[in-house]
XYZ file of N, CA, C and O in Angstrom:
640
model
N -109.855 -16.164 78.262
C -111.143 -15.734 77.809
C -111.203 -14.188 77.699
O -110.718 -13.576 78.671
N -111.713 -13.676 76.680
C -111.777 -12.196 76.554
C -112.652 -11.550 77.660
O -113.546 -12.162 78.161
N -112.249 -10.317 78.027
C -112.974 -9.497 78.956
C -113.736 -8.415 78.230
O -113.117 -7.715 77.427
N -114.972 -8.262 78.554
C -115.786 -7.191 77.966
C -116.362 -6.387 79.058
O -116.688 -6.911 80.171
N -116.538 -5.097 78.840
C -117.262 -4.216 79.766
C -118.458 -3.691 78.988
O -118.349 -3.173 77.933
N -119.616 -3.847 79.674
C -120.911 -3.388 79.088
C -121.559 -2.374 79.899
O -121.271 -2.261 81.095
N -122.367 -1.554 79.260
C -123.188 -0.594 79.977
C -124.615 -0.970 79.726
O -125.095 -1.060 78.569
N -125.397 -1.136 80.818
C -126.799 -1.438 80.792
C -127.556 -0.168 81.127
O -127.127 0.511 82.111
N -128.666 0.171 80.456
C -129.420 1.312 80.818
C -130.919 0.998 80.642
O -131.327 0.229 79.744
N -131.744 1.661 81.424
C -133.216 1.497 81.387
C -133.917 2.762 81.916
O -133.480 3.283 82.903
N -134.936 3.173 81.161
C -135.692 4.322 81.704
C -137.260 4.080 81.568
O -137.998 5.004 81.659
N -137.609 2.835 81.292
C -139.056 2.496 81.287
C -139.333 1.318 82.158
O -138.519 0.373 82.222
N -140.490 1.281 82.818
C -140.857 0.160 83.612
C -140.089 0.111 84.908
O -139.623 1.105 85.390
N -139.957 -1.132 85.457
C -139.211 -1.351 86.667
C -137.746 -1.404 86.274
O -137.245 -2.496 85.918
N -137.107 -0.233 86.276
C -135.773 -0.146 85.745
C -134.779 -1.092 86.456
O -133.970 -1.778 85.807
N -134.787 -1.169 87.753
C -133.836 -1.909 88.544
C -134.040 -3.406 88.242
O -133.121 -4.166 88.012
N -135.328 -3.877 88.157
C -135.584 -5.246 87.885
C -135.171 -5.620 86.450
O -134.679 -6.695 86.194
N -135.351 -4.650 85.503
C -134.987 -4.931 84.133
C -133.450 -5.114 84.054
O -132.933 -6.043 83.390
N -132.656 -4.250 84.743
C -131.216 -4.370 84.724
C -130.776 -5.644 85.389
O -129.910 -6.368 84.845
N -131.422 -6.033 86.468
C -131.061 -7.324 87.150
C -131.332 -8.491 86.234
O -130.507 -9.415 86.120
N -132.487 -8.497 85.562
C -132.813 -9.570 84.636
C -131.874 -9.633 83.457
O -131.461 -10.691 82.954
N -131.408 -8.477 82.994
C -130.425 -8.419 81.900
C -129.094 -8.979 82.307
O -128.455 -9.713 81.542
N -128.645 -8.692 83.499
C -127.388 -9.303 84.045
C -127.496 -10.834 84.015
O -126.607 -11.490 83.596
N -128.597 -11.298 84.498
C -128.842 -12.727 84.604
C -128.859 -13.370 83.191
O -128.312 -14.403 82.946
N -129.512 -12.693 82.227
C -129.620 -13.157 80.891
C -128.247 -13.222 80.265
O -127.855 -14.194 79.595
N -127.455 -12.175 80.438
C -126.104 -12.108 79.870
C -125.226 -13.210 80.491
O -124.389 -13.789 79.805
N -125.379 -13.445 81.784
C -124.620 -14.519 82.397
C -124.962 -15.846 81.830
O -124.100 -16.734 81.715
N -126.177 -16.037 81.513
C -126.651 -17.347 80.956
C -126.204 -17.555 79.474
O -126.054 -18.693 79.056
N -126.028 -16.469 78.747
C -125.778 -16.590 77.297
C -124.450 -16.062 76.864
O -123.999 -16.501 75.748
N -123.797 -15.227 77.579
C -122.581 -14.580 77.009
C -121.319 -14.769 77.800
O -120.249 -14.442 77.321
N -121.361 -15.389 79.006
C -120.173 -15.604 79.764
C -120.368 -15.461 81.260
O -121.493 -15.532 81.747
N -119.272 -15.209 81.929
C -119.301 -15.091 83.388
C -119.230 -13.672 83.833
O -118.339 -12.902 83.432
N -120.232 -13.246 84.589
C -120.288 -11.908 85.127
C -119.281 -11.864 86.295
O -119.486 -12.555 87.325
N -118.215 -11.065 86.149
C -117.210 -10.982 87.177
C -117.491 -9.841 88.175
O -117.060 -9.861 89.314
N -118.118 -8.774 87.701
C -118.446 -7.628 88.567
C -119.603 -6.801 87.993
O -119.743 -6.817 86.741
N -120.374 -6.194 88.817
C -121.342 -5.188 88.406
C -121.215 -3.961 89.256
O -120.899 -4.048 90.439
N -121.424 -2.810 88.627
C -121.364 -1.542 89.423
C -122.715 -1.406 90.143
O -123.671 -2.171 89.949
N -122.745 -0.405 91.026
C -124.074 -0.006 91.550
C -124.916 0.575 90.494
O -124.499 0.669 89.291
N -126.170 0.948 90.834
C -127.081 1.537 89.915
C -126.914 3.070 90.027
O -126.975 3.591 91.125
N -126.774 3.694 88.855
C -126.616 5.112 88.808
C -127.758 5.766 88.048
O -128.113 5.250 86.965
N -128.375 6.826 88.603
C -129.500 7.502 87.971
C -128.976 8.788 87.274
O -128.194 9.503 87.890
N -129.423 8.936 86.068
C -129.043 10.114 85.315
C -130.294 10.551 84.473
O -131.106 9.820 84.091
N -130.213 11.858 84.184
C -131.195 12.384 83.252
C -130.868 11.844 81.923
O -129.790 11.396 81.598
N -131.894 11.807 81.029
C -131.711 11.266 79.653
C -130.700 12.094 78.888
O -130.617 13.336 79.095
N -129.986 11.472 78.076
C -128.920 12.142 77.232
C -129.362 12.081 75.772
O -129.937 11.019 75.386
N -129.205 13.066 75.058
C -129.698 13.058 73.643
C -131.126 13.687 73.596
O -131.275 14.914 73.561
N -132.139 12.846 73.652
C -133.488 13.318 73.769
C -133.838 13.478 75.228
O -134.012 12.444 75.914
N -133.871 14.662 75.685
C -133.898 14.873 77.160
C -135.345 14.835 77.767
O -135.433 14.784 78.990
N -136.335 14.947 76.930
C -137.721 14.985 77.478
C -138.304 13.577 77.640
O -139.204 13.139 76.971
N -137.693 12.857 78.595
C -138.090 11.477 78.863
C -137.653 11.110 80.330
O -136.873 11.882 80.900
N -138.124 10.020 80.835
C -137.754 9.632 82.212
C -136.286 9.432 82.377
O -135.561 9.158 81.448
N -135.856 9.581 83.637
C -134.402 9.411 84.023
C -134.028 7.888 83.776
O -134.855 7.002 83.902
N -132.744 7.725 83.527
C -132.190 6.352 83.342
C -131.591 5.845 84.606
O -131.058 6.564 85.431
N -131.637 4.497 84.734
C -130.797 3.829 85.640
C -129.691 3.174 84.767
O -130.020 2.593 83.725
N -128.406 3.266 85.117
C -127.287 2.691 84.349
C -126.428 1.873 85.291
O -126.363 2.145 86.487
N -125.889 0.777 84.670
C -125.085 -0.121 85.402
C -123.943 -0.637 84.504
O -124.282 -1.078 83.378
N -122.718 -0.707 84.951
C -121.632 -1.304 84.196
C -121.476 -2.766 84.598
O -121.714 -3.124 85.788
N -121.081 -3.632 83.659
C -120.923 -5.075 83.876
C -119.552 -5.461 83.332
O -119.202 -5.192 82.161
N -118.774 -6.214 84.141
C -117.537 -6.780 83.719
C -117.857 -8.301 83.363
O -118.366 -9.017 84.279
N -117.647 -8.660 82.150
C -118.025 -9.995 81.628
C -116.835 -10.653 81.072
O -116.199 -10.123 80.121
N -116.482 -11.868 81.523
C -115.556 -12.693 80.835
C -116.379 -13.548 79.834
O -117.310 -14.290 80.244
N -116.127 -13.360 78.580
C -117.003 -13.973 77.558
C -116.226 -14.946 76.661
O -115.097 -14.770 76.325
N -116.984 -15.913 76.229
C -116.484 -16.891 75.263
C -116.923 -16.492 73.818
O -116.586 -17.169 72.900
N -117.572 -15.374 73.743
C -118.166 -14.939 72.459
C -117.192 -13.952 71.762
O -116.514 -13.156 72.406
N -117.255 -13.978 70.431
C -116.574 -12.963 69.638
C -117.255 -11.644 69.812
O -118.445 -11.580 70.320
N -116.636 -10.520 69.483
C -117.376 -9.245 69.612
C -118.715 -9.168 68.930
O -119.701 -8.693 69.474
N -118.817 -9.697 67.694
C -120.052 -9.661 66.962
C -121.092 -10.658 67.610
O -122.299 -10.293 67.666
N -120.647 -11.735 68.100
C -121.583 -12.648 68.790
C -122.041 -12.018 70.106
O -123.194 -12.231 70.517
N -121.125 -11.326 70.781
C -121.532 -10.603 72.029
C -122.578 -9.520 71.698
O -123.508 -9.405 72.430
N -122.390 -8.881 70.587
C -123.411 -7.865 70.204
C -124.771 -8.520 69.989
O -125.764 -7.976 70.479
N -124.788 -9.667 69.343
C -126.002 -10.430 69.156
C -126.645 -10.789 70.439
O -127.879 -10.671 70.607
N -125.843 -11.204 71.424
C -126.349 -11.584 72.733
C -126.953 -10.319 73.486
O -128.003 -10.420 74.129
N -126.265 -9.189 73.264
C -126.792 -7.938 73.887
C -128.116 -7.545 73.267
O -129.032 -7.156 73.980
N -128.152 -7.634 71.912
C -129.449 -7.262 71.298
C -130.568 -8.238 71.632
O -131.714 -7.868 71.812
N -130.239 -9.529 71.918
C -131.235 -10.495 72.281
C -131.739 -10.156 73.673
O -132.952 -10.206 73.944
N -130.813 -9.707 74.617
C -131.264 -9.312 75.911
C -132.219 -8.148 75.835
O -133.225 -8.061 76.576
N -131.881 -7.185 74.972
C -132.793 -6.048 74.824
C -134.159 -6.496 74.270
O -135.157 -6.006 74.845
N -134.168 -7.410 73.376
C -135.436 -7.924 72.829
C -136.266 -8.547 73.895
O -137.426 -8.353 74.023
N -135.648 -9.392 74.739
C -136.381 -10.127 75.793
C -136.944 -9.084 76.803
O -137.912 -9.398 77.460
N -136.294 -7.940 76.958
C -136.825 -6.891 77.857
C -137.876 -6.004 77.218
O -138.312 -5.034 77.837
N -138.215 -6.315 75.976
C -139.304 -5.539 75.333
C -138.781 -4.318 74.604
O -139.598 -3.381 74.321
N -137.524 -4.213 74.304
C -136.964 -3.044 73.624
C -137.603 -2.857 72.255
O -137.620 -3.799 71.460
N -138.028 -1.654 71.977
C -138.542 -1.304 70.651
C -137.679 -0.138 70.140
O -137.398 0.775 70.905
N -137.315 -0.215 68.875
C -136.460 0.872 68.287
C -137.250 1.715 67.341
O -137.707 1.196 66.315
N -137.520 2.967 67.678
C -138.228 3.813 66.788
C -137.389 5.065 66.476
O -137.214 5.395 65.319
N -137.009 5.757 67.510
C -136.254 7.040 67.342
C -134.921 6.834 68.119
O -134.919 6.368 69.297
N -133.825 7.304 67.594
C -132.532 7.272 68.253
C -132.589 8.005 69.571
O -133.080 9.097 69.640
N -132.093 7.408 70.603
C -131.990 7.945 71.969
C -133.367 8.070 72.600
O -133.504 8.824 73.605
N -134.381 7.430 72.096
C -135.699 7.457 72.658
C -135.757 6.620 73.991
O -134.853 5.823 74.288
N -136.818 6.781 74.723
C -136.956 5.965 75.926
C -136.928 4.470 75.601
O -137.392 4.064 74.556
N -136.428 3.665 76.574
C -136.312 2.257 76.304
C -136.320 1.414 77.545
O -135.749 1.848 78.603
N -136.831 0.199 77.425
C -136.823 -0.705 78.572
C -135.453 -1.146 78.885
O -135.083 -1.230 80.061
N -134.583 -1.389 77.821
C -133.223 -1.850 78.069
C -132.328 -1.399 76.879
O -132.721 -1.527 75.739
N -131.170 -0.930 77.217
C -130.136 -0.653 76.254
C -128.868 -1.343 76.783
O -128.523 -1.159 77.943
N -128.185 -2.065 75.898
C -126.872 -2.723 76.310
C -125.916 -2.269 75.289
O -125.981 -2.616 74.131
N -124.850 -1.631 75.724
C -123.730 -1.202 74.868
C -122.447 -1.897 75.314
O -122.169 -2.134 76.492
N -121.725 -2.368 74.270
C -120.343 -2.862 74.555
C -119.420 -1.655 74.595
O -119.263 -0.925 73.652
N -118.848 -1.403 75.777
C -117.983 -0.295 75.958
C -116.533 -0.656 75.562
O -115.873 0.078 74.867
N -116.038 -1.791 76.065
C -114.670 -2.237 75.819
C -114.694 -3.773 75.619
O -115.516 -4.478 76.225
N -113.799 -4.291 74.872
C -113.621 -5.700 74.644
C -112.149 -5.977 74.533
O -111.474 -5.686 73.510
N -111.560 -6.461 75.684
C -110.129 -6.611 75.758
C -109.429 -5.367 75.287
O -109.852 -4.243 75.588
N -108.377 -5.545 74.470
C -107.701 -4.301 73.990
C -107.975 -4.130 72.502
O -107.235 -3.477 71.776
N -109.173 -4.634 72.090
C -109.567 -4.558 70.712
C -110.003 -3.134 70.303
O -110.690 -2.466 71.067
N -109.578 -2.763 69.108
C -110.113 -1.565 68.477
C -110.724 -2.076 67.177
O -110.048 -2.609 66.290
N -112.020 -1.882 67.043
C -112.839 -2.412 65.949
C -113.704 -1.276 65.407
O -114.457 -0.695 66.210
N -113.721 -1.085 64.129
C -114.639 -0.071 63.499
C -115.247 -0.643 62.265
O -114.682 -0.559 61.185
N -116.405 -1.286 62.473
C -117.084 -1.890 61.346
C -118.487 -1.245 61.267
O -118.881 -0.511 62.116
N -119.182 -1.531 60.196
C -120.544 -1.003 60.030
C -121.448 -1.490 61.088
O -122.407 -0.870 61.552
N -121.145 -2.672 61.623
C -122.069 -3.306 62.617
C -121.681 -2.942 64.096
O -122.533 -2.867 64.945
N -120.370 -2.714 64.349
C -119.950 -2.602 65.702
C -118.711 -1.735 65.780
O -117.770 -1.971 65.026
N -118.685 -0.842 66.755
C -117.489 -0.035 67.046
C -117.097 -0.258 68.469
O -117.895 -0.087 69.415
N -115.824 -0.724 68.690
C -115.286 -1.026 70.010
C -113.858 -0.433 70.046
O -113.143 -0.681 69.087
N -113.501 0.271 71.085
C -114.363 0.769 72.165
C -115.536 1.650 71.713
O -115.477 2.162 70.612
N -116.524 1.739 72.542
C -117.707 2.567 72.159
C -117.182 3.986 71.866
O -116.480 4.602 72.645
N -117.568 4.460 70.662
C -116.995 5.693 70.212
C -117.342 6.982 71.029
O -116.507 7.925 71.002
N -118.366 6.950 71.778
C -118.765 8.145 72.583
C -118.481 7.891 74.096
O -118.860 8.746 74.939
N -117.776 6.802 74.435
C -117.486 6.610 75.865
C -116.778 7.765 76.561
O -117.159 8.218 77.643
N -115.721 8.346 75.940
C -115.025 9.435 76.634
C -115.835 10.671 76.941
O -115.486 11.415 77.813
N -116.947 10.840 76.237
C -117.829 12.094 76.486
C -119.062 11.787 77.256
O -119.933 12.692 77.358
N -119.227 10.634 77.802
C -120.441 10.302 78.523
C -120.187 9.938 79.974
O -119.788 8.780 80.292
N -120.429 10.887 80.830
C -120.260 10.605 82.269
C -121.126 9.472 82.774
O -120.747 8.732 83.636
N -122.370 9.345 82.235
C -123.293 8.304 82.703
C -122.725 6.888 82.431
O -123.091 5.953 83.048
N -121.807 6.806 81.482
C -121.117 5.474 81.274
C -119.846 5.386 82.008
O -119.478 4.325 82.560
N -119.052 6.488 82.095
C -117.818 6.467 82.757
C -117.894 6.241 84.300
O -117.066 5.558 84.836
N -118.912 6.826 84.938
C -118.957 6.734 86.350
C -119.161 5.243 86.801
O -118.406 4.766 87.641
N -120.177 4.567 86.298
C -120.252 3.174 86.718
C -119.118 2.304 86.263
O -118.684 1.352 86.983
N -118.586 2.566 85.045
C -117.434 1.820 84.577
C -116.231 2.037 85.485
O -115.526 1.057 85.813
N -116.014 3.252 85.913
C -114.857 3.565 86.785
C -114.998 2.850 88.168
O -114.002 2.472 88.752
N -116.245 2.585 88.555
C -116.440 1.833 89.852
C -115.813 0.464 89.794
O -115.243 -0.017 90.739
N -115.955 -0.246 88.623
C -115.451 -1.580 88.498
C -114.216 -1.756 87.632
O -113.640 -2.860 87.580
N -113.791 -0.712 86.958
C -112.658 -0.839 86.036
C -111.824 0.407 85.908
O -111.408 0.796 84.814
N -111.626 1.105 87.044
C -110.910 2.408 86.985
C -109.597 2.353 86.298
O -109.167 3.306 85.622
N -108.858 1.272 86.459
C -107.434 1.185 85.966
C -107.351 0.517 84.610
O -106.291 0.365 84.086
N -108.487 0.126 84.033
C -108.462 -0.417 82.710
C -108.129 0.642 81.699
O -108.631 1.741 81.791
N -107.285 0.297 80.748
C -106.756 1.333 79.730
C -107.658 1.252 78.506
O -107.914 0.145 77.976
N -108.089 2.337 78.118
C -108.865 2.507 76.817
C -107.834 2.221 75.705
O -106.817 2.953 75.537
N -108.061 1.197 74.855
C -107.042 0.769 73.880
C -106.849 1.810 72.730
O -105.753 1.853 72.163
N -107.806 2.566 72.463
C -107.663 3.613 71.425
C -106.961 4.855 71.930
O -106.298 5.524 71.113
N -107.096 5.216 73.165
C -106.608 6.441 73.723
C -105.350 6.295 74.607
O -104.679 7.274 74.885
N -105.157 5.079 75.144
C -104.027 4.810 75.957
C -104.081 5.468 77.362
O -103.100 5.698 77.989
N -105.283 5.781 77.835
C -105.426 6.293 79.183
C -106.463 5.423 79.934
O -107.194 4.749 79.322
N -106.404 5.515 81.235
C -107.318 4.655 82.068
C -108.741 5.215 82.035
O -108.981 6.440 81.773
N -109.696 4.397 82.475
C -111.033 4.831 82.618
C -111.103 5.944 83.664
O -111.841 6.914 83.439
N -110.383 5.851 84.757
C -110.356 6.910 85.752
C -109.847 8.244 85.114
O -110.404 9.296 85.459
N -108.805 8.147 84.256
C -108.337 9.385 83.618
C -109.422 9.952 82.646
O -109.641 11.177 82.546
N -110.082 9.062 81.930
C -111.188 9.519 81.063
C -112.267 10.259 81.828
O -112.741 11.368 81.428
N -112.597 9.656 82.998
C -113.642 10.326 83.827
C -113.193 11.672 84.357
O -113.905 12.650 84.324
N -111.928 11.743 84.800
C -111.364 13.033 85.312
C -111.374 14.082 84.217
O -111.533 15.264 84.547
N -111.187 13.702 82.956
C -111.111 14.656 81.875
C -112.449 14.874 81.138
O -112.540 15.711 80.240
N -113.475 14.136 81.537
C -114.754 14.255 80.830
C -115.459 15.570 81.052
O -115.617 16.067 82.207
N -115.821 16.236 80.000
C -116.458 17.547 80.104
C -118.014 17.478 80.181
O -118.615 18.476 80.296
N -118.608 16.303 80.179
C -120.005 16.111 80.310
C -120.473 16.570 81.633
O -119.888 16.121 82.693
N -121.408 17.451 81.692
C -121.939 17.982 82.996
C -123.236 17.344 83.470
O -123.803 17.753 84.465
N -123.650 16.324 82.764
C -124.885 15.610 83.171
C -124.670 14.945 84.519
O -123.690 14.275 84.777
N -125.595 15.174 85.419
C -125.528 14.677 86.769
C -125.682 13.183 86.796
O -126.536 12.632 86.124
N -124.838 12.514 87.601
C -124.874 11.054 87.786
C -124.847 10.806 89.261
O -123.898 11.226 89.920
N -125.852 10.111 89.768
C -125.841 9.892 91.214
C -126.239 8.441 91.474
O -126.968 7.798 90.742
N -125.605 7.929 92.495
C -125.843 6.535 92.960
C -127.269 6.452 93.391
O -127.744 7.216 94.213
N -128.013 5.446 92.835
C -129.405 5.268 93.190
C -129.448 4.451 94.501
O -128.554 3.628 94.757
N -130.456 4.657 95.263
C -130.633 3.965 96.508
C -131.548 2.746 96.427
O -132.416 2.719 95.805
């Protein structure tokens, strides 16, 4: 069964409860959740004048193809009340596919690995907690190495 790594993020409403519900939703529709990281709080990236995010990485063994997994992720966002108006705007839930096995895919619908993963500390820190030795298929380096080389200075702290 393919392995996928997802990043969940929320900065509206009860962020922790939203992430917990999203993990349960993905377990019910997309596969078996093998591991979840802790919750990490970060300032917003992109549009910075908005509430802080909670982010969490998820290791999922999935029976879905990459595009079907994307559909399941978008459905989880919908169930959480996600509305899309402005790119990087505040949101109840954001689910990104970071990695899917050793697949490199670049289509109009989906890019895997996530194209901005190497430059986003808020994604790398929780991912490194559960997948530090996983190799990025496009770059040939581990998640831990990506984190060590990441120039992003955005603060990421474990939420309590």
